[in-house]
Amino acid sequence: MPSIITFQGKTPRIHPTAFIAEGARIIGDVEIGPNSSIWFNCVLRGDVSSIRIGARTNIQDGTVIHVDSATPGNPAGRPTIIGDDVLVGHMVMLHGSVLQDRAFVGLGSIVMDSTIESDGMLAAGALLSPGKTIGAGELWIGRPAKKLRDLNPQEIAANQMGATHYAELAKVYAAS
């Protein structure tokens, strides 16, 4: 069973069509949208700020999502906001970041207090350091990540097919 944990009076809100796999831990101020999927052994910890996940987004196995605490200059802290149709690969670490619609984060990557715009892609194993922005349709690679090039329309379409695949696979798991 997944663990859905209330923290300081805030209980995760999970759309009834979302799939939450066994072993997932969802804590505090977290909202998960329709047809999204949180896969095995993920941790989403909305304890000192909020986590918002849109529709048809997948958070793959072993990913950790956290937020940043309030500071004197930022009393709300830094939430993690993830849009619709986003692909987050296996074993990703996301911290206080924004992933706009159709963003792609490759497996084993780290995203720290940054933004990935729509159709932007962070390659597997990359490190996006604080304050960076991957522009719409850009591919960034490396540690620290740097822009390699713009994605072509076929690559953007392939990423979108991946999001659709995971939304369908989640339905199969939920039905079994």
Short mmCIF file of N, CA, C and O in Angstrom, two decimals, residues 16-101:
data_model
loop_
_atom_site.label_atom_id
_atom_site.label_comp_id
_atom_site.label_asym_id
_atom_site.label_seq_id
_atom_site.Cartn_x
_atom_site.Cartn_y
_atom_site.Cartn_z
N PRO A 16 -9.28 10.88 -7.99
CA PRO A 16 -9.64 9.45 -7.99
C PRO A 16 -9.12 8.66 -9.19
O PRO A 16 -8.99 7.44 -9.10
N THR A 17 -8.79 9.34 -10.29
CA THR A 17 -8.26 8.62 -11.45
C THR A 17 -6.74 8.50 -11.44
O THR A 17 -6.16 7.87 -12.32
N ALA A 18 -6.08 9.10 -10.46
CA ALA A 18 -4.61 9.00 -10.37
C ALA A 18 -4.24 7.60 -9.86
O ALA A 18 -4.96 7.00 -9.07
N PHE A 19 -3.10 7.12 -10.31
CA PHE A 19 -2.56 5.83 -9.87
C PHE A 19 -1.39 6.08 -8.92
O PHE A 19 -0.45 6.79 -9.26
N ILE A 20 -1.49 5.50 -7.73
CA ILE A 20 -0.42 5.61 -6.73
C ILE A 20 0.06 4.18 -6.45
O ILE A 20 -0.69 3.36 -5.92
N ALA A 21 1.30 3.87 -6.81
CA ALA A 21 1.84 2.51 -6.69
C ALA A 21 2.21 2.19 -5.24
O ALA A 21 2.43 3.08 -4.42
N GLU A 22 2.29 0.91 -4.98
CA GLU A 22 2.73 0.43 -3.67
C GLU A 22 4.09 1.01 -3.32
O GLU A 22 4.96 1.15 -4.18
N GLY A 23 4.25 1.34 -2.05
CA GLY A 23 5.53 1.84 -1.57
C GLY A 23 5.72 3.33 -1.72
O GLY A 23 6.67 3.89 -1.18
N ALA A 24 4.83 4.00 -2.46
CA ALA A 24 4.93 5.46 -2.59
C ALA A 24 4.58 6.10 -1.26
O ALA A 24 3.74 5.61 -0.51
N ARG A 25 5.23 7.22 -0.95
CA ARG A 25 4.98 7.99 0.26
C ARG A 25 4.60 9.40 -0.17
O ARG A 25 5.39 10.09 -0.81
N ILE A 26 3.37 9.81 0.18
CA ILE A 26 2.88 11.13 -0.20
C ILE A 26 2.49 11.84 1.09
O ILE A 26 1.60 11.38 1.81
N ILE A 27 3.16 12.95 1.35
CA ILE A 27 3.12 13.56 2.68
C ILE A 27 2.73 15.04 2.59
O ILE A 27 3.37 15.81 1.86
N GLY A 28 1.71 15.43 3.34
CA GLY A 28 1.41 16.84 3.55
C GLY A 28 0.68 17.52 2.41
O GLY A 28 -0.25 16.96 1.81
N ASP A 29 1.10 18.72 2.08
CA ASP A 29 0.42 19.60 1.14
C ASP A 29 0.80 19.22 -0.30
O ASP A 29 1.63 19.86 -0.95
N VAL A 30 0.18 18.11 -0.75
CA VAL A 30 0.44 17.57 -2.09
C VAL A 30 -0.89 17.43 -2.80
O VAL A 30 -1.87 16.95 -2.22
N GLU A 31 -0.93 17.83 -4.07
CA GLU A 31 -2.12 17.65 -4.90
C GLU A 31 -1.70 16.97 -6.19
O GLU A 31 -0.75 17.40 -6.86
N ILE A 32 -2.41 15.88 -6.53
CA ILE A 32 -2.10 15.08 -7.72
C ILE A 32 -3.34 15.07 -8.61
O ILE A 32 -4.43 14.70 -8.18
N GLY A 33 -3.16 15.48 -9.88
CA GLY A 33 -4.26 15.65 -10.81
C GLY A 33 -4.72 14.38 -11.49
O GLY A 33 -4.16 13.30 -11.30
N PRO A 34 -5.75 14.51 -12.33
CA PRO A 34 -6.37 13.35 -12.97
C PRO A 34 -5.42 12.60 -13.90
O PRO A 34 -4.62 13.20 -14.61
N ASN A 35 -5.54 11.28 -13.84
CA ASN A 35 -4.79 10.36 -14.70
C ASN A 35 -3.28 10.48 -14.58
O ASN A 35 -2.54 10.05 -15.46
N SER A 36 -2.81 11.08 -13.49
CA SER A 36 -1.37 11.11 -13.23
C SER A 36 -0.98 9.83 -12.51
O SER A 36 -1.83 9.12 -11.97
N SER A 37 0.32 9.55 -12.49
CA SER A 37 0.78 8.32 -11.84
C SER A 37 2.04 8.59 -11.04
O SER A 37 2.95 9.28 -11.49
N ILE A 38 2.04 8.01 -9.84
CA ILE A 38 3.18 8.07 -8.93
C ILE A 38 3.61 6.63 -8.76
O ILE A 38 2.88 5.81 -8.20
N TRP A 39 4.80 6.30 -9.23
CA TRP A 39 5.21 4.90 -9.33
C TRP A 39 5.91 4.42 -8.05
O TRP A 39 6.03 5.14 -7.07
N PHE A 40 6.36 3.20 -8.08
CA PHE A 40 6.85 2.49 -6.90
C PHE A 40 7.99 3.25 -6.21
O PHE A 40 8.92 3.72 -6.84
N ASN A 41 7.83 3.36 -4.88
CA ASN A 41 8.87 3.88 -3.99
C ASN A 41 9.24 5.34 -4.22
O ASN A 41 10.36 5.76 -3.90
N CYS A 42 8.31 6.12 -4.72
CA CYS A 42 8.52 7.56 -4.81
C CYS A 42 8.20 8.20 -3.45
O CYS A 42 7.38 7.68 -2.69
N VAL A 43 8.84 9.33 -3.17
CA VAL A 43 8.54 10.12 -1.98
C VAL A 43 8.22 11.54 -2.44
O VAL A 43 9.04 12.18 -3.10
N LEU A 44 7.03 12.01 -2.08
CA LEU A 44 6.60 13.38 -2.36
C LEU A 44 6.33 14.00 -1.00
O LEU A 44 5.36 13.65 -0.32
N ARG A 45 7.21 14.91 -0.58
CA ARG A 45 7.15 15.45 0.78
C ARG A 45 6.83 16.94 0.74
O ARG A 45 7.70 17.79 0.62
N GLY A 46 5.54 17.24 0.88
CA GLY A 46 5.05 18.62 0.93
C GLY A 46 4.88 19.07 2.36
O GLY A 46 3.77 19.35 2.79
N ASP A 47 5.97 19.15 3.08
CA ASP A 47 5.90 19.47 4.50
C ASP A 47 6.11 20.94 4.81
O ASP A 47 5.39 21.51 5.62
N VAL A 48 7.04 21.61 4.16
CA VAL A 48 7.32 23.01 4.46
C VAL A 48 6.87 23.96 3.33
O VAL A 48 7.05 25.16 3.42
N SER A 49 6.32 23.42 2.28
CA SER A 49 5.68 24.15 1.19
C SER A 49 4.86 23.11 0.43
O SER A 49 4.73 21.97 0.87
N SER A 50 4.31 23.49 -0.72
CA SER A 50 3.38 22.61 -1.42
C SER A 50 3.98 21.96 -2.66
O SER A 50 4.94 22.47 -3.25
N ILE A 51 3.36 20.84 -3.04
CA ILE A 51 3.67 20.14 -4.29
C ILE A 51 2.37 20.06 -5.07
O ILE A 51 1.35 19.61 -4.54
N ARG A 52 2.40 20.48 -6.34
CA ARG A 52 1.23 20.41 -7.22
C ARG A 52 1.63 19.67 -8.47
O ARG A 52 2.64 20.01 -9.11
N ILE A 53 0.83 18.67 -8.84
CA ILE A 53 1.08 17.86 -10.04
C ILE A 53 -0.19 17.88 -10.88
O ILE A 53 -1.27 17.58 -10.38
N GLY A 54 -0.06 18.22 -12.15
CA GLY A 54 -1.20 18.35 -13.05
C GLY A 54 -1.73 17.01 -13.54
O GLY A 54 -1.54 15.96 -12.91
N ALA A 55 -2.35 17.03 -14.69
CA ALA A 55 -3.01 15.87 -15.29
C ALA A 55 -2.04 15.07 -16.17
O ALA A 55 -1.17 15.65 -16.82
N ARG A 56 -2.21 13.76 -16.15
CA ARG A 56 -1.49 12.82 -17.04
C ARG A 56 0.02 12.90 -16.90
O ARG A 56 0.77 12.56 -17.82
N THR A 57 0.48 13.33 -15.76
CA THR A 57 1.91 13.41 -15.49
C THR A 57 2.35 12.14 -14.80
O THR A 57 1.59 11.55 -14.03
N ASN A 58 3.57 11.69 -15.07
CA ASN A 58 4.07 10.50 -14.39
C ASN A 58 5.36 10.81 -13.66
O ASN A 58 6.23 11.51 -14.16
N ILE A 59 5.42 10.29 -12.43
CA ILE A 59 6.58 10.41 -11.58
C ILE A 59 7.08 8.97 -11.40
O ILE A 59 6.43 8.16 -10.73
N GLN A 60 8.19 8.65 -12.03
CA GLN A 60 8.62 7.26 -12.13
C GLN A 60 9.39 6.80 -10.90
O GLN A 60 9.84 7.60 -10.07
N ASP A 61 9.54 5.49 -10.82
CA ASP A 61 10.05 4.76 -9.66
C ASP A 61 11.25 5.43 -8.99
O ASP A 61 12.21 5.82 -9.64
N GLY A 62 11.15 5.53 -7.66
CA GLY A 62 12.28 5.98 -6.85
C GLY A 62 12.53 7.47 -6.84
O GLY A 62 13.50 7.92 -6.23
N THR A 63 11.67 8.25 -7.46
CA THR A 63 11.87 9.70 -7.50
C THR A 63 11.54 10.33 -6.15
O THR A 63 10.63 9.89 -5.45
N VAL A 64 12.29 11.37 -5.80
CA VAL A 64 12.05 12.14 -4.58
C VAL A 64 11.72 13.57 -4.99
O VAL A 64 12.46 14.19 -5.76
N ILE A 65 10.58 14.06 -4.47
CA ILE A 65 10.17 15.44 -4.73
C ILE A 65 10.04 16.14 -3.39
O ILE A 65 9.32 15.67 -2.50
N HIS A 66 10.72 17.29 -3.27
CA HIS A 66 10.63 18.07 -2.04
C HIS A 66 10.46 19.53 -2.39
O HIS A 66 10.34 19.89 -3.57
N VAL A 67 10.41 20.37 -1.39
CA VAL A 67 10.14 21.80 -1.50
C VAL A 67 11.14 22.54 -0.62
O VAL A 67 11.93 21.91 0.08
N ASP A 68 11.09 23.87 -0.63
CA ASP A 68 12.01 24.65 0.19
C ASP A 68 11.24 25.41 1.25
O ASP A 68 10.14 25.90 1.00
N SER A 69 11.83 25.54 2.42
CA SER A 69 11.22 26.24 3.55
C SER A 69 11.10 27.73 3.29
O SER A 69 11.81 28.30 2.46
N ALA A 70 10.23 28.36 4.06
CA ALA A 70 10.10 29.81 4.03
C ALA A 70 11.40 30.46 4.49
O ALA A 70 12.13 29.91 5.32
N THR A 71 11.69 31.61 3.92
CA THR A 71 12.83 32.43 4.33
C THR A 71 12.33 33.85 4.52
O THR A 71 11.22 34.18 4.08
N PRO A 72 13.13 34.73 5.13
CA PRO A 72 12.66 36.11 5.31
C PRO A 72 12.24 36.78 4.00
O PRO A 72 11.26 37.51 3.95
N GLY A 73 12.93 36.51 2.92
CA GLY A 73 12.58 37.11 1.64
C GLY A 73 11.53 36.35 0.86
O GLY A 73 11.04 36.82 -0.16
N ASN A 74 11.18 35.15 1.32
CA ASN A 74 10.24 34.30 0.61
C ASN A 74 9.39 33.54 1.63
O ASN A 74 9.63 32.36 1.88
N PRO A 75 8.39 34.21 2.22
CA PRO A 75 7.63 33.61 3.32
C PRO A 75 6.81 32.39 2.93
O PRO A 75 6.46 31.59 3.80
N ALA A 76 6.54 32.19 1.64
CA ALA A 76 5.79 31.01 1.21
C ALA A 76 6.70 29.82 0.94
O ALA A 76 6.22 28.73 0.64
N GLY A 77 8.00 30.02 1.03
CA GLY A 77 8.92 28.95 0.66
C GLY A 77 8.96 28.80 -0.84
O GLY A 77 8.56 29.69 -1.59
N ARG A 78 9.46 27.66 -1.28
CA ARG A 78 9.52 27.40 -2.72
C ARG A 78 8.81 26.08 -2.98
O ARG A 78 9.34 25.02 -2.69
N PRO A 79 7.59 26.15 -3.55
CA PRO A 79 6.88 24.91 -3.85
C PRO A 79 7.48 24.22 -5.07
O PRO A 79 8.31 24.80 -5.78
N THR A 80 7.07 22.99 -5.29
CA THR A 80 7.37 22.29 -6.54
C THR A 80 6.06 22.20 -7.31
O THR A 80 5.07 21.67 -6.79
N ILE A 81 6.07 22.73 -8.52
CA ILE A 81 4.87 22.78 -9.35
C ILE A 81 5.17 22.06 -10.66
O ILE A 81 6.11 22.43 -11.38
N ILE A 82 4.37 21.04 -10.93
CA ILE A 82 4.57 20.20 -12.12
C ILE A 82 3.28 20.25 -12.94
O ILE A 82 2.20 19.97 -12.42
N GLY A 83 3.40 20.57 -14.20
CA GLY A 83 2.24 20.76 -15.07
C GLY A 83 1.64 19.46 -15.58
O GLY A 83 1.81 18.39 -14.99
N ASP A 84 0.96 19.56 -16.70
CA ASP A 84 0.29 18.44 -17.35
C ASP A 84 1.24 17.73 -18.32
O ASP A 84 2.10 18.36 -18.93
N ASP A 85 1.04 16.41 -18.45
CA ASP A 85 1.76 15.60 -19.45
C ASP A 85 3.28 15.67 -19.29
O ASP A 85 4.02 15.67 -20.27
N VAL A 86 3.73 15.72 -18.05
CA VAL A 86 5.16 15.80 -17.75
C VAL A 86 5.70 14.39 -17.53
O VAL A 86 5.05 13.56 -16.90
N LEU A 87 6.90 14.13 -18.03
CA LEU A 87 7.62 12.88 -17.81
C LEU A 87 8.75 13.14 -16.82
O LEU A 87 9.62 13.97 -17.09
N VAL A 88 8.73 12.43 -15.69
CA VAL A 88 9.82 12.50 -14.71
C VAL A 88 10.38 11.09 -14.59
O VAL A 88 9.69 10.19 -14.11
N GLY A 89 11.61 10.89 -15.04
CA GLY A 89 12.21 9.56 -15.12
C GLY A 89 12.52 8.95 -13.76
O GLY A 89 12.38 9.58 -12.71
N HIS A 90 12.96 7.71 -13.81
CA HIS A 90 13.30 6.95 -12.61
C HIS A 90 14.42 7.65 -11.82
O HIS A 90 15.36 8.20 -12.40
N MET A 91 14.29 7.62 -10.49
CA MET A 91 15.34 8.07 -9.57
C MET A 91 15.74 9.54 -9.74
O MET A 91 16.89 9.92 -9.56
N VAL A 92 14.77 10.38 -10.08
CA VAL A 92 15.01 11.81 -10.21
C VAL A 92 14.87 12.45 -8.83
O VAL A 92 14.10 12.00 -7.99
N MET A 93 15.61 13.54 -8.61
CA MET A 93 15.44 14.38 -7.43
C MET A 93 14.98 15.75 -7.90
O MET A 93 15.68 16.40 -8.68
N LEU A 94 13.79 16.16 -7.43
CA LEU A 94 13.25 17.48 -7.75
C LEU A 94 13.12 18.26 -6.47
O LEU A 94 12.56 17.76 -5.49
N HIS A 95 13.60 19.49 -6.48
CA HIS A 95 13.55 20.30 -5.27
C HIS A 95 13.13 21.72 -5.62
O HIS A 95 13.81 22.40 -6.40
N GLY A 96 11.99 22.16 -5.09
CA GLY A 96 11.56 23.54 -5.22
C GLY A 96 11.60 24.07 -6.64
O GLY A 96 12.07 25.17 -6.87
N SER A 97 11.08 23.30 -7.58
CA SER A 97 11.21 23.66 -8.99
C SER A 97 9.86 23.71 -9.68
O SER A 97 8.85 23.25 -9.15
N VAL A 98 9.87 24.27 -10.89
CA VAL A 98 8.68 24.34 -11.74
C VAL A 98 8.98 23.55 -13.02
O VAL A 98 9.97 23.84 -13.71
N LEU A 99 8.11 22.59 -13.31
CA LEU A 99 8.16 21.86 -14.58
C LEU A 99 6.88 22.18 -15.32
O LEU A 99 5.80 21.75 -14.91
N GLN A 100 6.98 22.94 -16.38
CA GLN A 100 5.79 23.34 -17.12
C GLN A 100 5.28 22.16 -17.95
O GLN A 100 5.92 21.12 -18.05
N ASP A 101 4.10 22.35 -18.55
CA ASP A 101 3.46 21.28 -19.33
C ASP A 101 4.44 20.65 -20.32
O ASP A 101 5.20 21.35 -20.99
#
